[in-house]
Amino acid sequence: MTFIDETGVGVALAVIHRELHTSRAGTHWVMNAYMLTLAALVAAGGRLSDLYGRRRTFAAGLTVFGLGSLLCATAPGLTWLITWRAVQGCGAALLIPTALAIVSQTFPPAERGRAVGAYIGAASVFYVIGPVLTGALVDQISWRAVFWINVPIACAVGVIVAAVIPRDIRSPRRERLDLPGLATSAAGLAALVIALMQGPSWGWSSLPTVLLYVAAVVLSAAFTLTELRRPAPLFNLAILRDTVFAGAVAMVFLVYVVYLGLIVFAPLFLQHEAGLRPLMAGLALAVALGPIIAVAPLTGRVVDRAGPRRPALITGLTAIAAFSWLAIAAPARSLPWTVPALLLYGISVPAVYNCAVTAAQNRVTDEQRGQASGIITSAAQTGATIGVAVIGAVVAPVSDSADYTTTGFQAGFTTCAGFSALLALLALALPRTPSP
């Protein structure tokens, strides 16, 4: 569900933008309300799975996500839609790290690359289905159907969870969730994202924007001090002292910056500039996401045998080529010129992600697995949130305007190419050899 929603809503944004008569900033908030709450709470989701059990946490997330989807489908206007998207993000924050923790805990290090690859590959099937299904629903019914469809899926998954996932074993020692750490991290991230997204309309040097940046810095410092003093912190900062783990987490962050740059702004470009219908835009996006199904498990096997550095470097360089191609081809406003770049993306960025996640998971113990998954997923969703905000500001530098421009999209794709270059540099810090 979360995978379908993540890629599918991007295809619906152009229609939501038109039918609800929103500004470009308002359109971007439909995506980023979800991403912001997901990023702010996903580490807590990983921690809750450690404290209260994988099955219980997964079931709670499923309930919240399904309810949020129902409310989105019936939202009377933009403000309510953004609000209920935030509720969806809360549910996803419980679902995503718990699922990864279940997979990672089940397999030993020597097989974890293939397991993570299979997990990513299975998820990728739904990533690919997402834009095509959404495009068809928007074309034939309404953008609201994109959210309605999650409700029966949530019910079906709930039945499967009850039948398949073992009951949680009650832990004799129950720690508390780090609420001060959660509050300072969530507030700091929210301040930064609001400043980035509203800066174009408020003015980058306006008092509200500057105050939000100051608040983000102060809250981030407070979060760090809080975590260093807590006996059971939300983030175990000792894990981040491992340079390989920290570098891999930074790569995951950047992967999701460019990932959201593609799934949000490529469909908008294809519909606004190339004149495609939502279904055709969804099919074009599926070209970028389709290769993940084969690339993810293949990369997992390569990482298990040869280590993560070389494949991450090669695919990072390929990602630079993909976004550079998109930027160069943008003035043509042509689907045939765009498709090869989307295909290059599909064989590169997912492979980098697999390399980074496997390298990070191989640096922690089983007891740290849930928290490490929370950190990894938090980095991913924070990258996604920052990606929408930063690239959105580049694509639409005057947010109160209702119109997109080819020049704006070209600048956005160029920015993604720059982030991909940082990815390739960070790949050099990954281990040369596979884990034992």
Coordinates of C-alpha atoms in Angstrom, one line a residue:
M1 CA 0.0 0.0 0.0
T2 CA 2.6 2.5 1.0
F3 CA 4.7 1.6 -2.1
I4 CA 1.7 2.1 -4.4
D5 CA 0.8 5.4 -2.7
E6 CA 4.4 6.7 -2.8
T7 CA 4.7 6.5 -6.6
G8 CA 1.1 6.8 -7.5
V9 CA 0.1 10.1 -5.9
G10 CA 2.8 11.9 -8.0
V11 CA 0.9 11.0 -11.1
A12 CA -2.3 12.4 -9.6
L13 CA -0.8 15.7 -8.6
A14 CA -1.3 17.4 -11.9
V15 CA -5.1 16.7 -11.8
I16 CA -5.3 17.7 -8.1
H17 CA -3.5 20.9 -9.0
R18 CA -6.0 21.6 -11.8
E19 CA -9.3 20.5 -10.1
L20 CA -8.6 22.1 -6.7
H21 CA -7.2 25.2 -8.2
T22 CA -4.1 25.1 -6.0
S23 CA -0.8 27.0 -6.3
R24 CA 2.3 25.0 -7.1
A25 CA 3.3 25.2 -3.4
G26 CA -0.1 23.8 -2.4
T27 CA 0.3 21.0 -4.9
H28 CA 3.7 20.0 -3.5
W29 CA 2.3 20.0 0.0
V30 CA -0.1 17.2 -1.0
M31 CA 3.0 15.0 -1.4
N32 CA 5.1 16.6 1.4
A33 CA 2.5 16.5 4.2
Y34 CA 2.8 12.7 3.9
M35 CA 6.6 12.7 3.5
L36 CA 7.1 15.1 6.4
T37 CA 5.1 13.1 9.0
L38 CA 6.7 9.9 7.7
A39 CA 10.2 11.3 8.0
A40 CA 9.5 12.8 11.4
L41 CA 8.0 9.7 13.0
V42 CA 9.7 6.8 11.2
A43 CA 12.5 6.4 13.7
A44 CA 9.9 6.2 16.4
G45 CA 8.2 3.5 14.3
G46 CA 11.4 1.5 14.3
R47 CA 11.9 2.0 18.0
L48 CA 8.3 1.0 18.7
S49 CA 8.8 -2.2 16.8
D50 CA 11.7 -3.0 19.1
L51 CA 9.8 -2.1 22.3
Y52 CA 6.3 -3.6 21.5
G53 CA 6.9 -6.2 18.9
R54 CA 6.9 -6.3 15.1
R55 CA 3.4 -7.7 14.6
R56 CA 1.7 -5.3 17.0
T57 CA 3.5 -2.3 15.5
F58 CA 2.8 -3.4 11.9
A59 CA -1.0 -3.9 12.7
A60 CA -1.2 -0.4 14.3
G61 CA 0.4 1.2 11.3
L62 CA -1.9 -0.6 8.9
T63 CA -5.0 0.7 10.8
V64 CA -3.8 4.3 10.8
F65 CA -2.8 4.2 7.1
G66 CA -6.1 2.7 6.1
L67 CA -8.1 5.3 8.0
G68 CA -6.0 8.1 6.6
S69 CA -6.6 6.8 3.1
L70 CA -10.4 6.8 3.7
L71 CA -10.3 10.4 4.9
C72 CA -8.2 11.5 2.0
A73 CA -10.7 10.0 -0.4
T74 CA -13.5 12.1 1.2
A75 CA -11.6 15.3 1.8
P76 CA -13.7 18.4 0.8
G77 CA -10.8 20.6 -0.1
L78 CA -7.0 21.1 -0.2
T79 CA -6.5 21.8 3.5
W80 CA -8.3 18.7 4.6
L81 CA -6.5 16.6 1.9
I82 CA -3.1 17.8 3.2
T83 CA -4.2 17.1 6.8
W84 CA -5.3 13.5 6.0
R85 CA -2.1 12.9 4.0
A86 CA -0.3 13.7 7.2
V87 CA -2.3 11.0 8.9
Q88 CA -1.3 8.5 6.2
G89 CA 2.3 9.4 6.9
C90 CA 1.9 8.5 10.5
G91 CA 0.6 5.0 9.5
A92 CA 3.4 4.6 7.0
A93 CA 6.0 5.5 9.7
L94 CA 4.9 2.4 11.6
L95 CA 4.7 0.1 8.6
I96 CA 7.9 0.7 6.7
P97 CA 10.7 0.3 9.3
T98 CA 8.8 -2.7 10.9
A99 CA 8.7 -4.5 7.5
L100 CA 12.4 -3.9 6.9
A101 CA 13.3 -5.0 10.4
I102 CA 11.3 -8.3 10.0
V103 CA 13.2 -9.1 6.8
S104 CA 16.6 -8.1 8.1
Q105 CA 16.2 -10.1 11.4
T106 CA 15.2 -13.3 9.5
F107 CA 18.4 -13.7 7.5
P108 CA 22.1 -14.0 8.5
P109 CA 24.6 -11.4 7.2
A110 CA 25.9 -13.7 4.4
E111 CA 22.4 -13.9 2.9
R112 CA 21.1 -10.4 3.9
G113 CA 22.0 -8.8 0.6
R114 CA 19.9 -11.2 -1.3
A115 CA 17.1 -10.9 1.2
V116 CA 17.1 -7.1 1.1
G117 CA 17.3 -7.3 -2.7
A118 CA 14.3 -9.6 -2.8
Y119 CA 12.4 -7.3 -0.4
I120 CA 13.2 -4.3 -2.6
G121 CA 12.3 -6.3 -5.7
A122 CA 8.9 -7.3 -4.3
A123 CA 8.3 -3.7 -3.2
S124 CA 9.3 -2.6 -6.6
V125 CA 6.5 -4.6 -8.2
F126 CA 4.1 -2.3 -6.3
Y127 CA 6.2 0.8 -7.1
V128 CA 5.7 -0.1 -10.8
I129 CA 2.0 -0.8 -10.4
G130 CA 1.5 2.5 -8.5
P131 CA 1.8 5.1 -11.3
V132 CA 0.0 2.9 -13.9
L133 CA -2.9 2.1 -11.6
T134 CA -3.1 5.7 -10.4
G135 CA -3.0 7.0 -14.0
A136 CA -5.9 4.6 -15.0
L137 CA -7.9 5.5 -11.9
V138 CA -7.5 9.3 -12.4
D139 CA -8.3 9.0 -16.2
Q140 CA -11.3 6.8 -15.7
I141 CA -12.8 7.8 -12.3
S142 CA -11.2 10.5 -10.2
W143 CA -8.1 11.4 -8.2
R144 CA -10.1 10.4 -5.1
A145 CA -10.0 6.7 -6.3
V146 CA -6.3 6.7 -5.7
F147 CA -7.0 6.8 -2.0
W148 CA -10.2 4.7 -2.0
I149 CA -8.3 1.7 -3.3
N150 CA -6.1 1.6 -0.2
V151 CA -9.0 0.8 2.0
P152 CA -9.8 -2.8 0.7
I153 CA -6.0 -3.4 0.4
A154 CA -5.5 -2.5 4.1
C155 CA -8.3 -5.0 5.0
A156 CA -6.7 -7.8 3.0
V157 CA -3.2 -7.2 4.4
G158 CA -4.7 -7.2 7.9
V159 CA -6.0 -10.7 7.3
I160 CA -2.6 -11.8 6.0
V161 CA -0.8 -10.3 9.0
A162 CA -3.1 -12.1 11.4
A163 CA -2.5 -15.4 9.7
V164 CA 1.3 -15.3 8.8
I165 CA 3.3 -13.1 11.2
P166 CA 4.0 -14.8 14.5
R167 CA 2.7 -13.3 17.8
D168 CA 5.1 -11.0 19.5
I169 CA 7.0 -12.5 22.5
R170 CA 6.5 -10.2 25.5
S171 CA 9.8 -8.7 26.6
P172 CA 10.5 -8.9 30.4
R173 CA 12.1 -5.4 30.2
R174 CA 10.0 -2.6 28.8
E175 CA 11.8 0.7 28.0
R176 CA 10.0 4.0 27.3
L177 CA 9.9 5.8 23.9
D178 CA 12.2 8.8 23.8
L179 CA 9.5 11.5 23.6
P180 CA 11.9 14.5 24.1
G181 CA 14.0 13.2 21.2
L182 CA 11.0 12.6 19.1
A183 CA 9.6 16.1 19.7
T184 CA 12.8 18.0 19.0
S185 CA 13.7 16.0 15.9
A186 CA 10.1 16.3 14.4
A187 CA 9.9 20.0 15.2
G188 CA 13.3 20.7 13.8
L189 CA 12.6 18.8 10.6
A190 CA 9.2 20.5 10.2
A191 CA 10.8 24.0 10.6
L192 CA 13.4 23.3 8.0
V193 CA 10.9 21.8 5.5
I194 CA 8.3 24.6 5.9
A195 CA 11.1 27.2 5.4
L196 CA 12.3 25.4 2.2
M197 CA 8.8 25.0 0.8
Q198 CA 7.4 28.4 1.6
G199 CA 10.6 30.4 1.1
P200 CA 9.9 31.1 -2.6
S201 CA 6.5 32.8 -1.8
W202 CA 7.5 34.4 1.6
G203 CA 10.9 35.5 0.4
W204 CA 14.2 33.7 1.4
S205 CA 15.2 36.7 3.6
S206 CA 11.8 37.3 5.1
L207 CA 11.4 37.2 8.9
P208 CA 9.2 34.0 9.0
T209 CA 11.7 32.1 6.8
V210 CA 14.7 33.2 8.7
L211 CA 13.1 32.4 12.1
L212 CA 12.2 28.9 10.8
Y213 CA 15.8 28.3 9.8
V214 CA 17.0 29.5 13.2
A215 CA 14.4 27.3 14.9
A216 CA 15.6 24.3 12.8
V217 CA 19.2 24.8 13.9
V218 CA 18.3 25.3 17.6
L219 CA 16.0 22.3 17.7
S220 CA 18.6 20.1 15.9
A221 CA 21.1 21.1 18.6
A222 CA 18.6 20.3 21.3
F223 CA 17.9 17.0 19.7
T224 CA 21.6 16.0 19.7
L225 CA 22.1 17.0 23.3
T226 CA 18.9 15.2 24.4
E227 CA 20.0 12.0 22.6
L228 CA 23.5 12.1 24.2
R229 CA 21.9 12.2 27.7
R230 CA 19.1 9.7 27.3
P231 CA 19.7 6.1 28.5
A232 CA 17.4 4.8 25.8
P233 CA 17.5 7.4 23.0
L234 CA 15.4 7.5 19.9
F235 CA 18.6 7.5 17.8
N236 CA 21.5 5.6 19.2
L237 CA 24.2 8.1 18.1
A238 CA 26.9 5.5 18.8
I239 CA 25.7 3.6 15.7
L240 CA 26.5 6.7 13.6
R241 CA 30.1 6.8 14.9
D242 CA 30.6 3.8 12.6
T243 CA 31.8 5.7 9.4
V244 CA 30.6 3.0 7.1
F245 CA 27.1 3.0 8.6
A246 CA 27.0 6.8 8.6
G247 CA 28.2 7.0 5.0
A248 CA 25.6 4.4 3.9
V249 CA 22.8 6.3 5.7
A250 CA 23.9 9.5 3.9
M251 CA 23.7 7.7 0.6
V252 CA 20.2 6.5 1.4
F253 CA 19.3 10.1 2.2
L254 CA 20.6 11.3 -1.3
V255 CA 18.9 8.3 -3.1
Y256 CA 15.5 9.5 -1.8
V257 CA 16.2 13.2 -2.7
V258 CA 16.7 12.2 -6.3
Y259 CA 14.0 9.6 -6.2
L260 CA 11.3 12.1 -5.2
G261 CA 12.8 14.5 -7.8
L262 CA 11.8 11.9 -10.3
I263 CA 8.4 10.5 -9.1
V264 CA 7.0 13.9 -8.3
F265 CA 8.4 16.2 -11.1
A266 CA 8.7 13.8 -14.0
P267 CA 5.0 13.1 -14.2
L268 CA 4.3 16.8 -13.7
F269 CA 6.7 17.5 -16.6
L270 CA 5.1 14.9 -18.8
Q271 CA 1.6 16.2 -18.2
H272 CA 2.2 19.9 -18.2
E273 CA 5.0 20.2 -20.9
A274 CA 4.6 17.0 -23.0
G275 CA 0.8 17.1 -22.9
L276 CA 0.3 13.4 -21.8
R277 CA -2.7 12.1 -20.0
P278 CA -2.3 10.7 -16.5
L279 CA -2.3 7.1 -17.7
M280 CA 0.4 7.7 -20.2
A281 CA 2.5 9.6 -17.7
G282 CA 2.1 6.7 -15.3
L283 CA 3.2 4.3 -18.0
A284 CA 6.3 6.4 -18.7
L285 CA 7.1 6.5 -15.0
A286 CA 6.8 2.7 -14.9
V287 CA 9.6 2.6 -17.4
A288 CA 11.9 4.2 -14.7
L289 CA 10.5 1.9 -11.9
G290 CA 10.1 -1.4 -13.8
P291 CA 13.8 -2.3 -14.0
I292 CA 13.9 -2.3 -10.2
I293 CA 12.2 -5.7 -10.1
A294 CA 15.3 -7.3 -11.7
V295 CA 18.0 -4.9 -10.7
A296 CA 17.4 -5.1 -6.9
P297 CA 17.9 -8.9 -6.4
L298 CA 20.7 -8.9 -9.0
T299 CA 22.5 -6.1 -7.1
G300 CA 22.0 -8.0 -3.9
R301 CA 23.8 -11.1 -5.3
V302 CA 26.7 -8.9 -6.6
V303 CA 27.0 -7.1 -3.2
D304 CA 27.1 -10.5 -1.4
R305 CA 29.9 -11.7 -3.6
A306 CA 32.0 -8.6 -4.5
G307 CA 31.1 -6.0 -1.8
P308 CA 29.1 -2.8 -2.2
R309 CA 31.7 -0.2 -3.3
R310 CA 32.2 -1.0 -7.0
P311 CA 28.5 -1.5 -7.9
A312 CA 27.5 1.6 -5.9
L313 CA 30.1 3.7 -7.7
I314 CA 29.2 2.5 -11.2
T315 CA 25.4 2.9 -10.7
G316 CA 26.0 6.3 -9.0
L317 CA 27.7 7.5 -12.2
T318 CA 24.9 6.1 -14.3
A319 CA 22.4 8.2 -12.2
I320 CA 24.3 11.3 -13.1
A321 CA 23.9 10.4 -16.7
A322 CA 20.2 9.8 -16.3
F323 CA 19.3 13.2 -14.8
S324 CA 21.7 15.0 -17.1
W325 CA 19.9 13.5 -20.0
L326 CA 16.5 14.5 -18.6
A327 CA 17.8 18.1 -18.2
I328 CA 19.2 18.3 -21.7
A329 CA 16.1 16.7 -23.3
A330 CA 13.5 18.8 -21.4
P331 CA 13.2 21.6 -24.0
A332 CA 12.2 19.0 -26.6
R333 CA 9.1 18.2 -24.5
S334 CA 9.1 14.8 -26.1
L335 CA 8.3 11.4 -24.6
P336 CA 10.7 9.5 -26.9
W337 CA 13.6 11.7 -25.7
T338 CA 12.6 11.3 -22.1
V339 CA 12.1 7.5 -21.9
P340 CA 15.8 6.5 -22.3
A341 CA 16.7 8.7 -19.4
L342 CA 14.0 7.1 -17.3
L343 CA 15.3 3.7 -18.1
L344 CA 18.8 4.7 -17.1
Y345 CA 17.4 5.9 -13.8
G346 CA 15.7 2.5 -13.3
I347 CA 18.9 0.5 -13.6
S348 CA 21.0 2.9 -11.4
V349 CA 19.4 4.5 -8.4
P350 CA 17.7 1.4 -7.0
A351 CA 21.0 -0.5 -7.2
V352 CA 22.7 2.3 -5.2
Y353 CA 20.0 2.0 -2.6
N354 CA 20.5 -1.7 -2.2
C355 CA 24.3 -1.3 -1.8
A356 CA 23.8 1.3 0.9
V357 CA 21.1 -0.5 2.9
T358 CA 23.1 -3.8 2.8
A359 CA 26.3 -2.1 3.9
A360 CA 24.5 -0.3 6.8
Q361 CA 22.6 -3.4 8.0
N362 CA 25.8 -5.4 8.1
R363 CA 27.4 -3.0 10.6
V364 CA 24.9 -3.5 13.4
T365 CA 23.9 -6.3 15.8
D366 CA 20.6 -8.1 15.9
E367 CA 19.6 -6.1 19.0
Q368 CA 20.1 -2.9 17.1
R369 CA 18.3 -4.1 14.0
G370 CA 15.0 -2.3 14.5
Q371 CA 16.6 0.9 15.5
A372 CA 19.0 0.8 12.6
S373 CA 16.1 0.2 10.2
G374 CA 14.4 3.2 11.8
I375 CA 17.5 5.3 11.2
I376 CA 17.8 4.1 7.6
T377 CA 14.2 4.7 6.8
S378 CA 14.2 8.0 8.6
A379 CA 17.2 9.1 6.4
A380 CA 15.3 7.9 3.3
Q381 CA 12.1 9.7 4.2
T382 CA 13.9 12.8 5.3
G383 CA 15.7 12.8 2.0
A384 CA 12.3 12.5 0.3
T385 CA 10.9 15.4 2.2
I386 CA 13.9 17.6 1.6
G387 CA 13.9 16.5 -2.0
V388 CA 10.4 17.7 -2.7
A389 CA 11.1 20.9 -0.8
V390 CA 14.4 21.7 -2.5
I391 CA 13.7 20.6 -6.0
G392 CA 10.2 22.1 -5.7
A393 CA 11.8 25.4 -4.9
V394 CA 14.0 25.1 -7.9
V395 CA 11.3 24.0 -10.3
A396 CA 8.8 26.6 -9.0
P397 CA 10.9 29.6 -7.7
V398 CA 7.7 31.7 -7.4
S399 CA 5.3 29.5 -5.5
D400 CA 2.2 31.6 -5.8
S401 CA 2.2 31.1 -9.6
A402 CA -0.1 28.4 -11.0
D403 CA 2.0 27.6 -14.0
Y404 CA 5.1 25.3 -14.4
T405 CA 7.8 26.1 -17.0
T406 CA 10.2 24.0 -19.0
T407 CA 13.1 26.0 -17.6
G408 CA 12.0 25.2 -14.1
F409 CA 11.8 21.5 -14.8
Q410 CA 15.2 21.6 -16.5
A411 CA 16.7 23.2 -13.4
G412 CA 15.1 20.6 -11.2
F413 CA 16.6 17.7 -13.2
T414 CA 20.0 19.4 -13.2
T415 CA 19.8 19.7 -9.4
C416 CA 19.1 15.9 -9.2
A417 CA 22.2 15.3 -11.3
G418 CA 24.2 17.3 -8.7
F419 CA 22.9 15.2 -5.9
S420 CA 23.7 12.0 -7.9
A421 CA 27.3 13.2 -8.1
L422 CA 27.4 13.3 -4.3
L423 CA 26.1 9.8 -4.3
A424 CA 28.9 8.6 -6.4
L425 CA 31.5 10.3 -4.1
L426 CA 30.0 8.7 -1.0
A427 CA 30.1 5.2 -2.7
L428 CA 33.9 5.4 -2.3
A429 CA 33.5 5.1 1.5
L430 CA 31.7 1.7 1.3
P431 CA 33.6 -1.5 1.9
R432 CA 35.5 -3.0 -1.0
T433 CA 34.9 -6.6 0.1
P434 CA 31.7 -8.5 1.1
S435 CA 30.7 -9.2 4.7
P436 CA 31.7 -12.6 6.1

